[in-house]
Coordinates of C-alpha atoms in Angstrom, one line a residue:
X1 CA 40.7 106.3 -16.9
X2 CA 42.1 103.5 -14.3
X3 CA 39.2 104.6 -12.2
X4 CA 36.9 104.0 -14.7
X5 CA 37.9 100.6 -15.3
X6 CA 38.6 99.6 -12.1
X7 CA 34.7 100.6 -12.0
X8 CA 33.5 98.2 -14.6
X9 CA 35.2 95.2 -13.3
X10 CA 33.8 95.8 -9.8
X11 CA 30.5 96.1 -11.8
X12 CA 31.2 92.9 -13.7
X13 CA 31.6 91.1 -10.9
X14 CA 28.9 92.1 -9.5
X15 CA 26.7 91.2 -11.8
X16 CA 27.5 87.5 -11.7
X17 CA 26.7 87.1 -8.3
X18 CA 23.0 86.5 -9.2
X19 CA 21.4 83.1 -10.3
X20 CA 17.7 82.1 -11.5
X21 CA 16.3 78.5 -11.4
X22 CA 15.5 76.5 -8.4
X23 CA 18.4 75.2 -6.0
X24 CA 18.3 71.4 -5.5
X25 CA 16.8 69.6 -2.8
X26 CA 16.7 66.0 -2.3
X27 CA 12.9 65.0 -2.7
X28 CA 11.2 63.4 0.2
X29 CA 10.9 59.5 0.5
X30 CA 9.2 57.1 2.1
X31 CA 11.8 54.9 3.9
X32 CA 10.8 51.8 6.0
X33 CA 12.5 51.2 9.4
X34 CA 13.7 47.8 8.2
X35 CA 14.0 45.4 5.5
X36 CA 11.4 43.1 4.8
X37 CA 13.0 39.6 5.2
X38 CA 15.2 40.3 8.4
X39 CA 14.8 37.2 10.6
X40 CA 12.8 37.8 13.8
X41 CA 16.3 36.9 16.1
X42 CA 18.2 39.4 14.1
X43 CA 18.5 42.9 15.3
X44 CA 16.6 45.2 12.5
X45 CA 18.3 48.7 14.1
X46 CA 22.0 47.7 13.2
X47 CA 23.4 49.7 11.0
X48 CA 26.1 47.3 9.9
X49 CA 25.8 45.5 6.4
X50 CA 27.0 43.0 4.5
X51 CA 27.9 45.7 1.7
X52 CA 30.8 46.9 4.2
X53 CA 32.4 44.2 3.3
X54 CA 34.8 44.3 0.7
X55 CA 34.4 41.6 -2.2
X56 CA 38.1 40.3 -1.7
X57 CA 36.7 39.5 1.9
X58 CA 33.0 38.0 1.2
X59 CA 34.8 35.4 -1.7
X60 CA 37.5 34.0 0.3
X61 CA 38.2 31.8 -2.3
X62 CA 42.2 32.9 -4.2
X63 CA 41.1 31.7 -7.8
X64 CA 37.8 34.1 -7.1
X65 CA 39.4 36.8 -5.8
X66 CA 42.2 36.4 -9.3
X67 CA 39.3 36.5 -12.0
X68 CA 37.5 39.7 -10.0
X69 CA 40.8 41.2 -10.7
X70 CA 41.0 40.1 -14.0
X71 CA 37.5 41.2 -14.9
X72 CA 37.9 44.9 -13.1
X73 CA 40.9 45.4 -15.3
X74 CA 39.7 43.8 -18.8
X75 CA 36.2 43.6 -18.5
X76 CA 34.7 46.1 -21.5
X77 CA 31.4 47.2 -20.0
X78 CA 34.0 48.9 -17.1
X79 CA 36.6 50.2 -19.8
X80 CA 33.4 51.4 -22.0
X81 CA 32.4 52.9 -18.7
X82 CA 36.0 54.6 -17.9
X83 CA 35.7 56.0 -21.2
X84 CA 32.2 58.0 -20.3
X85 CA 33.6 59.3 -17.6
X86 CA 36.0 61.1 -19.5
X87 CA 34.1 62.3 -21.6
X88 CA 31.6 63.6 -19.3
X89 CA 34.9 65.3 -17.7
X90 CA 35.8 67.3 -20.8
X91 CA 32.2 67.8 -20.9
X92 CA 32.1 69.9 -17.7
X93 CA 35.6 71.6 -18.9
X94 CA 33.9 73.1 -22.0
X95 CA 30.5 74.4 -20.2
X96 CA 32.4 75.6 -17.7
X97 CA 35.0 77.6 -19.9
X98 CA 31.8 79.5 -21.0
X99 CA 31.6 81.3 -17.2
X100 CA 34.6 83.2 -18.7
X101 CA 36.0 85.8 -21.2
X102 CA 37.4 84.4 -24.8
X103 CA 40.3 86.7 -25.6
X104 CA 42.3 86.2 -28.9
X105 CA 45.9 87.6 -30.7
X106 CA 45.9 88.3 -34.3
X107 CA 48.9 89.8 -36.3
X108 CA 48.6 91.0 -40.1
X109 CA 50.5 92.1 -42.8
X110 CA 50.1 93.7 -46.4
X111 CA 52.4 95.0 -49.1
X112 CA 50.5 96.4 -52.2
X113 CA 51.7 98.1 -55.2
X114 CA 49.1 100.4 -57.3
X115 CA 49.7 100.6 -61.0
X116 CA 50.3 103.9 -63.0
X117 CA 47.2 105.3 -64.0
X118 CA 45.9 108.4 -65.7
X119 CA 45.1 109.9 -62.8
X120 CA 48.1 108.4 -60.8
X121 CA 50.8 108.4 -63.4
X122 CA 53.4 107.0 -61.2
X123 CA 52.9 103.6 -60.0
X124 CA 52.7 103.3 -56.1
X125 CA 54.0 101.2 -53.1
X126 CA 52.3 101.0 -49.6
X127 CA 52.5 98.5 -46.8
X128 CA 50.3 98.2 -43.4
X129 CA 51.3 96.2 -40.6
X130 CA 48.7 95.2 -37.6
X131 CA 48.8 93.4 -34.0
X132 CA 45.9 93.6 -32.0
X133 CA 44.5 91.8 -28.9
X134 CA 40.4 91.4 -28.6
X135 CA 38.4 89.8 -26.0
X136 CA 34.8 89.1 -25.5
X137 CA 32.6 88.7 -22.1
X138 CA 29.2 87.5 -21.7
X139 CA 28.3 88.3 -18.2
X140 CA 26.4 85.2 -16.4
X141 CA 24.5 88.1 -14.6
X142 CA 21.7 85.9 -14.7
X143 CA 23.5 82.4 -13.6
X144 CA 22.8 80.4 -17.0
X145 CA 26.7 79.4 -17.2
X146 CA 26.9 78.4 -13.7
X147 CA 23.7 76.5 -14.1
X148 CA 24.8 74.7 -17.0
X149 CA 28.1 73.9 -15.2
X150 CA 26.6 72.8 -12.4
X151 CA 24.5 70.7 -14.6
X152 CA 27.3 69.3 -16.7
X153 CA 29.0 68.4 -13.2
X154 CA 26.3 66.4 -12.0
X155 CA 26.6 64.7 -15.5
X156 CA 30.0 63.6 -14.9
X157 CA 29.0 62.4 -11.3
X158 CA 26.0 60.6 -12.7
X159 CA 28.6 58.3 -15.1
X160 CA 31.1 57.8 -12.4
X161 CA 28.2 56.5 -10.4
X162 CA 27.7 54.4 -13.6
X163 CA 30.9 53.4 -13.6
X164 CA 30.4 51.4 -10.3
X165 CA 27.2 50.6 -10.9
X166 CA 29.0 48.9 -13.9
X167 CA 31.6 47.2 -11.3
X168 CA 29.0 45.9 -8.8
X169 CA 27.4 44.2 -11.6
X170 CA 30.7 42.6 -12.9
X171 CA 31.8 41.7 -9.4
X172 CA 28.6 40.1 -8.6
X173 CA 28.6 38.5 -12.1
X174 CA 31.9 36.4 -12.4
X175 CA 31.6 35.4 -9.0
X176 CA 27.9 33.9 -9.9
X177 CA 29.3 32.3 -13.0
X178 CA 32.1 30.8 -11.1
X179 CA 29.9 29.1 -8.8
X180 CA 27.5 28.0 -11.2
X181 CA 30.6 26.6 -13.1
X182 CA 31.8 24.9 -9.5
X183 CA 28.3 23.6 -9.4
X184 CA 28.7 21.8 -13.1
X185 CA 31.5 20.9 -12.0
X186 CA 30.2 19.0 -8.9
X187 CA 27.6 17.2 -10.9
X188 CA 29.7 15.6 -13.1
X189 CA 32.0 14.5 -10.8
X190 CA 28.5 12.9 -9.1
X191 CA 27.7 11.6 -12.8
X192 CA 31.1 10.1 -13.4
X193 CA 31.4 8.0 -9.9
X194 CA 27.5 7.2 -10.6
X195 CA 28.6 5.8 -14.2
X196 CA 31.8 4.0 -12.8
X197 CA 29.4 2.4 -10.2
X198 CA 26.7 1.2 -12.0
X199 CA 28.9 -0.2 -14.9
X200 CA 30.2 -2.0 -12.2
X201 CA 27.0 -3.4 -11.1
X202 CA 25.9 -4.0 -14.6
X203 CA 28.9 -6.7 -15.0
X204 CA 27.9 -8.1 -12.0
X205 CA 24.1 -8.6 -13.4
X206 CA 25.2 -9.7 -16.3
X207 CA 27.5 -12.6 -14.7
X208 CA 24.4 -13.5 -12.6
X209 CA 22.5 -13.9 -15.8
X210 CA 25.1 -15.8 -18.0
X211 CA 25.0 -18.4 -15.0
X212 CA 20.9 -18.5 -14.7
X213 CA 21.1 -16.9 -11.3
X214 CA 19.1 -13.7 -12.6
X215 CA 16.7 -12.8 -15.5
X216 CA 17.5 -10.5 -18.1
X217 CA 15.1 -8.2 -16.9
X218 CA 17.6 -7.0 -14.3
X219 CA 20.2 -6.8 -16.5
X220 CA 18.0 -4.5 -18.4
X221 CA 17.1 -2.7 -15.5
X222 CA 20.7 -2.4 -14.7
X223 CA 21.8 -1.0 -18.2
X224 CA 18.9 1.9 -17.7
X225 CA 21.0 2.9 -14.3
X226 CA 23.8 3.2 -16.3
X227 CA 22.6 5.2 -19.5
X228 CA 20.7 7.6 -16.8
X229 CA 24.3 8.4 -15.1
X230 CA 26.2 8.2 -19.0
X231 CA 23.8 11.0 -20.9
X232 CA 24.5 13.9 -17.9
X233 CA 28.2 13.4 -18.9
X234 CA 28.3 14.8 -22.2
X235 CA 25.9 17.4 -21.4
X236 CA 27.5 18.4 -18.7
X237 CA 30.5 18.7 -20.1
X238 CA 28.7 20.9 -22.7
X239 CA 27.6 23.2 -20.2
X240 CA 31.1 23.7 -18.1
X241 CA 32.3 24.4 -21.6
X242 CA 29.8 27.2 -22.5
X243 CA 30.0 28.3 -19.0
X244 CA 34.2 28.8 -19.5
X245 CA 33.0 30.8 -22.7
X246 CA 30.8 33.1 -20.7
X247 CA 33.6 33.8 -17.7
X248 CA 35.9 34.1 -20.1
X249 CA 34.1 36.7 -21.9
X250 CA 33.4 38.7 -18.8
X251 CA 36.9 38.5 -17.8
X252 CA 37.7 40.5 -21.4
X253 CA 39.1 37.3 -23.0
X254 CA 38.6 35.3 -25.7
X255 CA 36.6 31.6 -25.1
X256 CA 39.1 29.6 -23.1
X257 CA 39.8 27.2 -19.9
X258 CA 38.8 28.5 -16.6
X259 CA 41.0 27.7 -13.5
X260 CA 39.5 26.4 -10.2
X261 CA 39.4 26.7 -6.3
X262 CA 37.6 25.7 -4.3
X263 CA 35.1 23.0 -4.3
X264 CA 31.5 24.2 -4.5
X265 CA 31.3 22.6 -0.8
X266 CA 33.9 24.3 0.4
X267 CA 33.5 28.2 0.0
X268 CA 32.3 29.4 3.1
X269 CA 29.6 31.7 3.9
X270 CA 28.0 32.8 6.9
X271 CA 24.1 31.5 7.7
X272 CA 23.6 35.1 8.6
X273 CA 24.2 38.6 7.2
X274 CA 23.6 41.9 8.5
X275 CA 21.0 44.1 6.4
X276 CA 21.8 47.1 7.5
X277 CA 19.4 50.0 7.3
X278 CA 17.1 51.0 4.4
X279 CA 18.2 54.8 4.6
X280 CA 21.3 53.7 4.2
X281 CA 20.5 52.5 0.6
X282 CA 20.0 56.4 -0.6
X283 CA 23.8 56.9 -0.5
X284 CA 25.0 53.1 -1.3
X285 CA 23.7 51.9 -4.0
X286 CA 25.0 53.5 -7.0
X287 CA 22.5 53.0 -9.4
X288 CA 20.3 55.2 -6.4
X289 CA 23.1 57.9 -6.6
X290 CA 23.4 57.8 -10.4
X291 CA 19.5 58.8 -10.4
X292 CA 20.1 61.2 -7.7
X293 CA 22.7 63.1 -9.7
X294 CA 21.0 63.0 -12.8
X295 CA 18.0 64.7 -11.1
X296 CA 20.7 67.2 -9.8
X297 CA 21.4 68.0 -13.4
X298 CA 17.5 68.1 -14.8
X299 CA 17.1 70.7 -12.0
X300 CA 19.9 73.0 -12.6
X301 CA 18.6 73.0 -16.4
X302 CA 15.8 74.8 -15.1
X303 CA 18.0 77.7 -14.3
X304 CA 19.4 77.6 -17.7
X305 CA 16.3 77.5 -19.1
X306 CA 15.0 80.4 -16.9
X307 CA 18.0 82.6 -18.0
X308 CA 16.8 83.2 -21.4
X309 CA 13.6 85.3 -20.2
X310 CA 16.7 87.9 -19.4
X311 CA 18.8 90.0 -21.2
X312 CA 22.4 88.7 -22.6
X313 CA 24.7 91.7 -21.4
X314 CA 28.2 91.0 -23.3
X315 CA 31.3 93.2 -23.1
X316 CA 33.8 93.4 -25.8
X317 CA 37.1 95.0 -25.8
X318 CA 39.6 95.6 -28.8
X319 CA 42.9 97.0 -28.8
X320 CA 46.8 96.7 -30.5
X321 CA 49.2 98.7 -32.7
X322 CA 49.0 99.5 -36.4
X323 CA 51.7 100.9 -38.8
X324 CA 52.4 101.8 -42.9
X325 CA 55.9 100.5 -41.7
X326 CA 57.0 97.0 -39.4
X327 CA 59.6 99.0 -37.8
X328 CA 57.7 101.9 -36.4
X329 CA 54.6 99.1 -35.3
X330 CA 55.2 99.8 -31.6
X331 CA 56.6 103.0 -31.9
X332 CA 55.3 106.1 -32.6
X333 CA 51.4 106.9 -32.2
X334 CA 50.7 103.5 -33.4
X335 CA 48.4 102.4 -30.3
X336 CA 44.6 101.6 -31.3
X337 CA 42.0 100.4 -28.6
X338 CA 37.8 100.2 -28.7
X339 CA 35.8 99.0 -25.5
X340 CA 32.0 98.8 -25.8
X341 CA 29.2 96.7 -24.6
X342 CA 26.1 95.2 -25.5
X343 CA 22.3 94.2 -24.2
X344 CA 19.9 91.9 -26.0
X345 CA 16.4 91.4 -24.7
X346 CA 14.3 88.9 -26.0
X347 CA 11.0 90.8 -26.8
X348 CA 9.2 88.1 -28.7
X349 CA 10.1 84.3 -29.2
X350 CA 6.7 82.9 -30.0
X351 CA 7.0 81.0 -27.1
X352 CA 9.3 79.0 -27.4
X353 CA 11.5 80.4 -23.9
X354 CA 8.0 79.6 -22.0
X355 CA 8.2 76.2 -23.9
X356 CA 11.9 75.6 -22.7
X357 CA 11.3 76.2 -19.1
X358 CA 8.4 74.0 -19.3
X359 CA 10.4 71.6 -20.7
X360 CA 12.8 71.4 -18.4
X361 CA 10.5 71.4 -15.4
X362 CA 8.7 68.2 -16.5
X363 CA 12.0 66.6 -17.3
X364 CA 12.9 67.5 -13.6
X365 CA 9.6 66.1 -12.3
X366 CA 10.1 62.8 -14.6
X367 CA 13.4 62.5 -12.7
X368 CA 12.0 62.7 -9.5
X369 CA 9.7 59.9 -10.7
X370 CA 13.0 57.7 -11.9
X371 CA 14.3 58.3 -8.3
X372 CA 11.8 57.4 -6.3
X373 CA 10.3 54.3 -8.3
X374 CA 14.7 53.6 -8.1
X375 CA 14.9 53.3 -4.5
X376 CA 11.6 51.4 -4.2
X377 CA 12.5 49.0 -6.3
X378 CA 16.2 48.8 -4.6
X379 CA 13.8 48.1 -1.4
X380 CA 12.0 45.0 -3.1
X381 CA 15.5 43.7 -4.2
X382 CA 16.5 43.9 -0.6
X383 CA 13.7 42.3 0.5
X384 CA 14.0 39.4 -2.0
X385 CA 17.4 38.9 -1.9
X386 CA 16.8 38.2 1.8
X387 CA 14.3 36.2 1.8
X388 CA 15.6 34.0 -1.0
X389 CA 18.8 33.9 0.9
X390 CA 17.2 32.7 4.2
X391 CA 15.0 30.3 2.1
X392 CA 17.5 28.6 0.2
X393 CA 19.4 28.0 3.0
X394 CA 16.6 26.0 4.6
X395 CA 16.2 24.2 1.4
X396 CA 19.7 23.0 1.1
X397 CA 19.4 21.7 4.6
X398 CA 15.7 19.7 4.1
X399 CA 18.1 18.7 0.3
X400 CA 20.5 17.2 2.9
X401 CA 18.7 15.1 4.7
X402 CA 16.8 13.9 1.6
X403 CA 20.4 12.9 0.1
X404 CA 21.2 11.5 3.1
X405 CA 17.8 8.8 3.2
X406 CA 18.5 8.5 -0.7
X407 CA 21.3 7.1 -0.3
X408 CA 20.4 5.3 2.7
X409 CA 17.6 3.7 0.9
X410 CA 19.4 2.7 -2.2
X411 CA 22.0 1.2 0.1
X412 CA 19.5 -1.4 2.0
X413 CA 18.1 -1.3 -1.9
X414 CA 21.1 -3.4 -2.9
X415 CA 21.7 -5.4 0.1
X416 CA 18.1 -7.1 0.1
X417 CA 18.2 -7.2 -3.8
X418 CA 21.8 -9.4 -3.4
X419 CA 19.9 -11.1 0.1
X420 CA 16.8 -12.1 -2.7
X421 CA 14.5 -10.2 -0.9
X422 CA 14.0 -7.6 -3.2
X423 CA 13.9 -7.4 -6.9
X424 CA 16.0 -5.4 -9.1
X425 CA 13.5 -3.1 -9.7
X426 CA 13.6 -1.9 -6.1
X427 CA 17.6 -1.1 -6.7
X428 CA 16.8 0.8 -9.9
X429 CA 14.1 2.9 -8.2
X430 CA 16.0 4.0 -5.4
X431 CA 19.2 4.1 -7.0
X432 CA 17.5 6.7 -9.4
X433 CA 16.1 9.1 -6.7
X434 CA 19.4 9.0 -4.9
X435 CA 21.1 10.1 -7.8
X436 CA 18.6 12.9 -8.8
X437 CA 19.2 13.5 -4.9
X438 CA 22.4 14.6 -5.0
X439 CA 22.1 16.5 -8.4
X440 CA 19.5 18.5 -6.8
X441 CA 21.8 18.9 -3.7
X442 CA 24.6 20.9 -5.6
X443 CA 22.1 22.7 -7.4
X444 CA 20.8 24.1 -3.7
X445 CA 24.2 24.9 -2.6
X446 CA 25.0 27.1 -5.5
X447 CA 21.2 28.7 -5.2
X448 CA 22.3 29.2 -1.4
X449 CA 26.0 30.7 -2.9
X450 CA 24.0 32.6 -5.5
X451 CA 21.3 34.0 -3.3
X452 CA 24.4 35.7 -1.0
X453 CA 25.7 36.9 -3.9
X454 CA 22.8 38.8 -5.4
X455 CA 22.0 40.1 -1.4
X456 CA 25.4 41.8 -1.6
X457 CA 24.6 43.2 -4.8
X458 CA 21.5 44.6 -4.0
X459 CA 22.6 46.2 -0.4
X460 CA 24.9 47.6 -2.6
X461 CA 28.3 46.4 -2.3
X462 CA 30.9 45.3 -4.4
X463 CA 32.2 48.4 -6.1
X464 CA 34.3 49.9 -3.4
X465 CA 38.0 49.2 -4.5

C-alpha cells in the first residue's frame, strides 16, 4: 500500500512539470545610438546620466529637499499607489495558492431518538459521531496555475513600477511648483521696488509741475509708470497664493503658507548634463518597465488560456473515524478512508476555448504595441527635454543682456530727461521695456530651472530613494 502511494505522488509530481503557452521574450526595438539634442562637444557614448543622480543631490536647495520629503510621505497619488501594490501582492498570494492541494477538517455529531411506533413499539435512542479529514488536488499538469501566477506576479511588478512612476512625477512636480512659486516670487519683488521707484518719481514730476517747470503731460506720463508697476502686485500676489494652494496640495496638506529657500537666482545647476544612453532608458524609466511587465503578464495569459484545450486531472482523498459512541471514535474499527481521481476533457465548447486563446494573443500583441510606441515616445521626451534645456539656457543669457541695455537705456532715459534733452515720454518708454525686461528675465530662469527638471524626469530619474 505505501508503495502504491509513494507511486502516485512521484506521478503527481510528475505531471506538473509540463507547461503550455509561449515563454516571454523581450520584443525587439529599434534603439538610436544617441539622443537627439546632445550638443556636438558633448560625448554621445557616455553612459553616465543625469538620472544617476539622486534628487536630494540635483535640488541642493534644504527647503526643496524638506517638501520632496514631505510629499513622498503624504502625497496621495503615492499612498493610493502603496495601496495597489498591496493589493496586487495578495493578488499573486491567492493565484498562486491554486498551484496547490485545499485540504479541510470537519467533525460531526448527532443524538436522535425514534418514537414508539406500531411497528417499533419501544421508542429508540441512537447517536453517531464523525471526524474526517478531505483534501482535493487539481494537478497543473498542463501549467495553467503557474501561468496564471506568473501572470499575477508580473501584475504586482507592473504596480510597483507604478508606484515610482507615481514618485518621479511627484518629485519632478513639487520641485517645478517650487520654482515657479520662487519665480512669482521674484517678480513681485521686481514690481514692488518698480512701484516704490516710480512713486518716487511721480512726486518729483508733480513738484516740477506745481512750480511750472514741467507740463502735466509728464506728470501723466509718470502716473501710467506707476499704475503699470501697481496692477502686477495684486495679481501677483494672487498667483503665489494659488500657487501655495497647489504645493500644498501635492505635499498632502490642506491650502496653506509655503516656506522658502533659496532665491530663484540662486539654485544652482550645471550648463551641462549627461544623457546617457538611449538603451539605457528600457530598464530606467518606470513607466517603460511598468509596460514591460504588463506585457510579461498578457503573455503568460496565453498559457492559461492554452490550458483549457487539455484535460483537468484532479485528485481527491477522504478519510477519518466514525462511531454510534464518542468514546469508542478512535478506537475500535472506527477508521474510514476513500481516494479516487478524476479527468474532464472538454469535447465541445462552441468555441469559445479557441476564442479565449485568441483573445489573449491579441491582447499580447496590443501590449507589444503599448511598449514600443512607450519607449519611442520616452525617446522624443528625451530629445525635447534636451533641446529645450540647451535652448532656454541660451535664451536666459540673450534675456540678460537685453536686461542689462534696458536698464541701461532707461538710465540715460532719465538723465537727459532731468538734463532737458529729452521728454518724458522717452523715460516712460524705456522705463517700460526695462521693466517688462526683467519680468521676462525671471520668467527664463525658471523655464531654464524647469527645463532641467523635466530632462531628469524624462531620463528617468527621481524615484530611486
Amino acid at each position: 500500500m505505501k508503495t502504491k502511494i509513494i507511486t502516485v505522488a512521484l506521478l503527481c509530481l510528475a505531471l506538473t512539470g509540463c507547461t503550455v503557452g509561449p515563454h516571454y521574450k523581450r520584443p525587439t526595438i529599434d534603439v538610436p545610438t544617441a539622443h537627439r539634442g546632445v550638443e556636438d562637444n558633448v560625448d554621445k557614448t557616455q553612459t553616465a546620466s543625469l538620472a544617476d543622480t539622486k534628487w536630494w543631490d540635483l535640488f541642493q536647495d534644504q527647503q526643496l529637499q524638506q517638501l520632496i520629503r514631505t510629499a513622498l510621505a503624504q502625497n496621495y497619488d503615492v499612498r493610493i499607489a502603496a495601496t495597489r501594490v498591496l493589493e496586487a501582492q495578495a493578488q499573486l498570494g491567492i493565484t498562486r495558492a491554486n498551484q496547490f492541494p485545499t485540504v479541510s477538517a470537519g467533525a460531526s455529531a448527532l443524538t436522535q431518538r425514534n418514537a414508539a411506533s406500531s411497528v417499533l413499539p419501544i421508542a429508540t435512542n441512537g447517536s453517531a459521531e464523525q471526524a474526517n479529514l478531505s483534501a482535493a488536488w487539481e494537478l497543473d499538469f498542463w501549467g495553467k496555475f503557474r501561468k496564471s501566477t506568473e501572470a499575477a506576479r508580473a501584475n504586482l511588478l507592473a504596480s510597483e513600477w507604478a508606484k515610482q512612476q507615481v514618485i518621479s512625477t511627484l518629485v519632478s512636480d513639487v520641485a517645478t511648483a517650487y520654482f515657479q512659486l520662487r519665480e512669482l516670487d521674484l517678480e513681485l519683488e521686481i514690481s514692488q521696488q518698480a512701484l516704490v521707484s516710480r512713486r518716487d518719481s511721480l512726486k518729483l514730476t508733480q513738484l516740477l509741475a506745481d512750480h511750472g517747470a514741467t507740463s502735466m503731460l509728464d506728470v501723466r506720463q509718470a502716473e501710467q509708470l506707476v499704475y503699470i508697476a501697481a496692477e502686477q502686485v495684486p495679481d501677483l500676489q494672487r498667483r503665489i497664493t494659488q500657487q501655495e494652494n497647489l504645493l500644498s496640495t501635492l505635499l498632502g496638506n490642506n491650502p496653506g503658507a509655503i516656506t522658502r529657500g533659496l532665491k530663484l537666482t540662486e539654485e544652482p545647476h550645471a550648463p551641462q548634463v549627461p544623457a546617457g544612453l538611449p538603451s539605457a532608458l528600457l530598464d530606467r524609466r518606470p513607466d517603460i518597465r511598468q509596460v514591460e511587465e504588463q506585457l510579461v503578464a498578457f503573455n503568460a495569459q496565453i498559457g492559461v488560456a492554452k490550458a483549457a484545450y487539455f484535460p483537468q486531472i484532479t485528485l481527491t482523498g477522504d478519510g477519518g473515524y466514525s462511531s454510534p459512541a464518542l468514546t469508542s471514535l478512535f478506537a475500535g474499527p472506527a477508521g474510514f478512508f476513500a481516494l479516487g481521481g478524476s479527468l474532464a476533457q472538454p469535447i465541445f465548447a462552441g468555441g469559445r476555448i479557441r476564442s479565449g486563446v485568441k483573445l489573449s494573443e491579441a491582447q499580447k500583441d496590443e501590449a507589444v504595441l503599448v511598449y514600443r510606441q512607450t519607449i519611442q515616445r520616452a525617446f522624443q521626451d528625451v530629445s525635447d527635454s534636451l533641446v529645450a534645456y540647451s535652448k532656454d539656457q541660451e535664451f536666459r543669457h540673450q534675456q540678460e543682456l537685453l536686461t542689462v541695455a534696458a536698464q541701461d537705456a532707461a538710465h540715460l532715459s532719465d538723465i537727459r530727461y532731468k538734463g532737458g534733452a529729452a521728454s518724458y515720454l522717452e523715460v516712460l518708454t524705456n522705463q517700460t521695456n526695462y521693466f517688462t525686461a526683467e519680468l521676462n528675465l525671471a520668467q527664463a530662469q525658471v523655464n531654464e530651472l524647469n527645463a532641467l527638471v523635466q530632462l531628469y524626469r524624462s531620463l528617468g530619474g527621481g524615484w530611486q530613494q
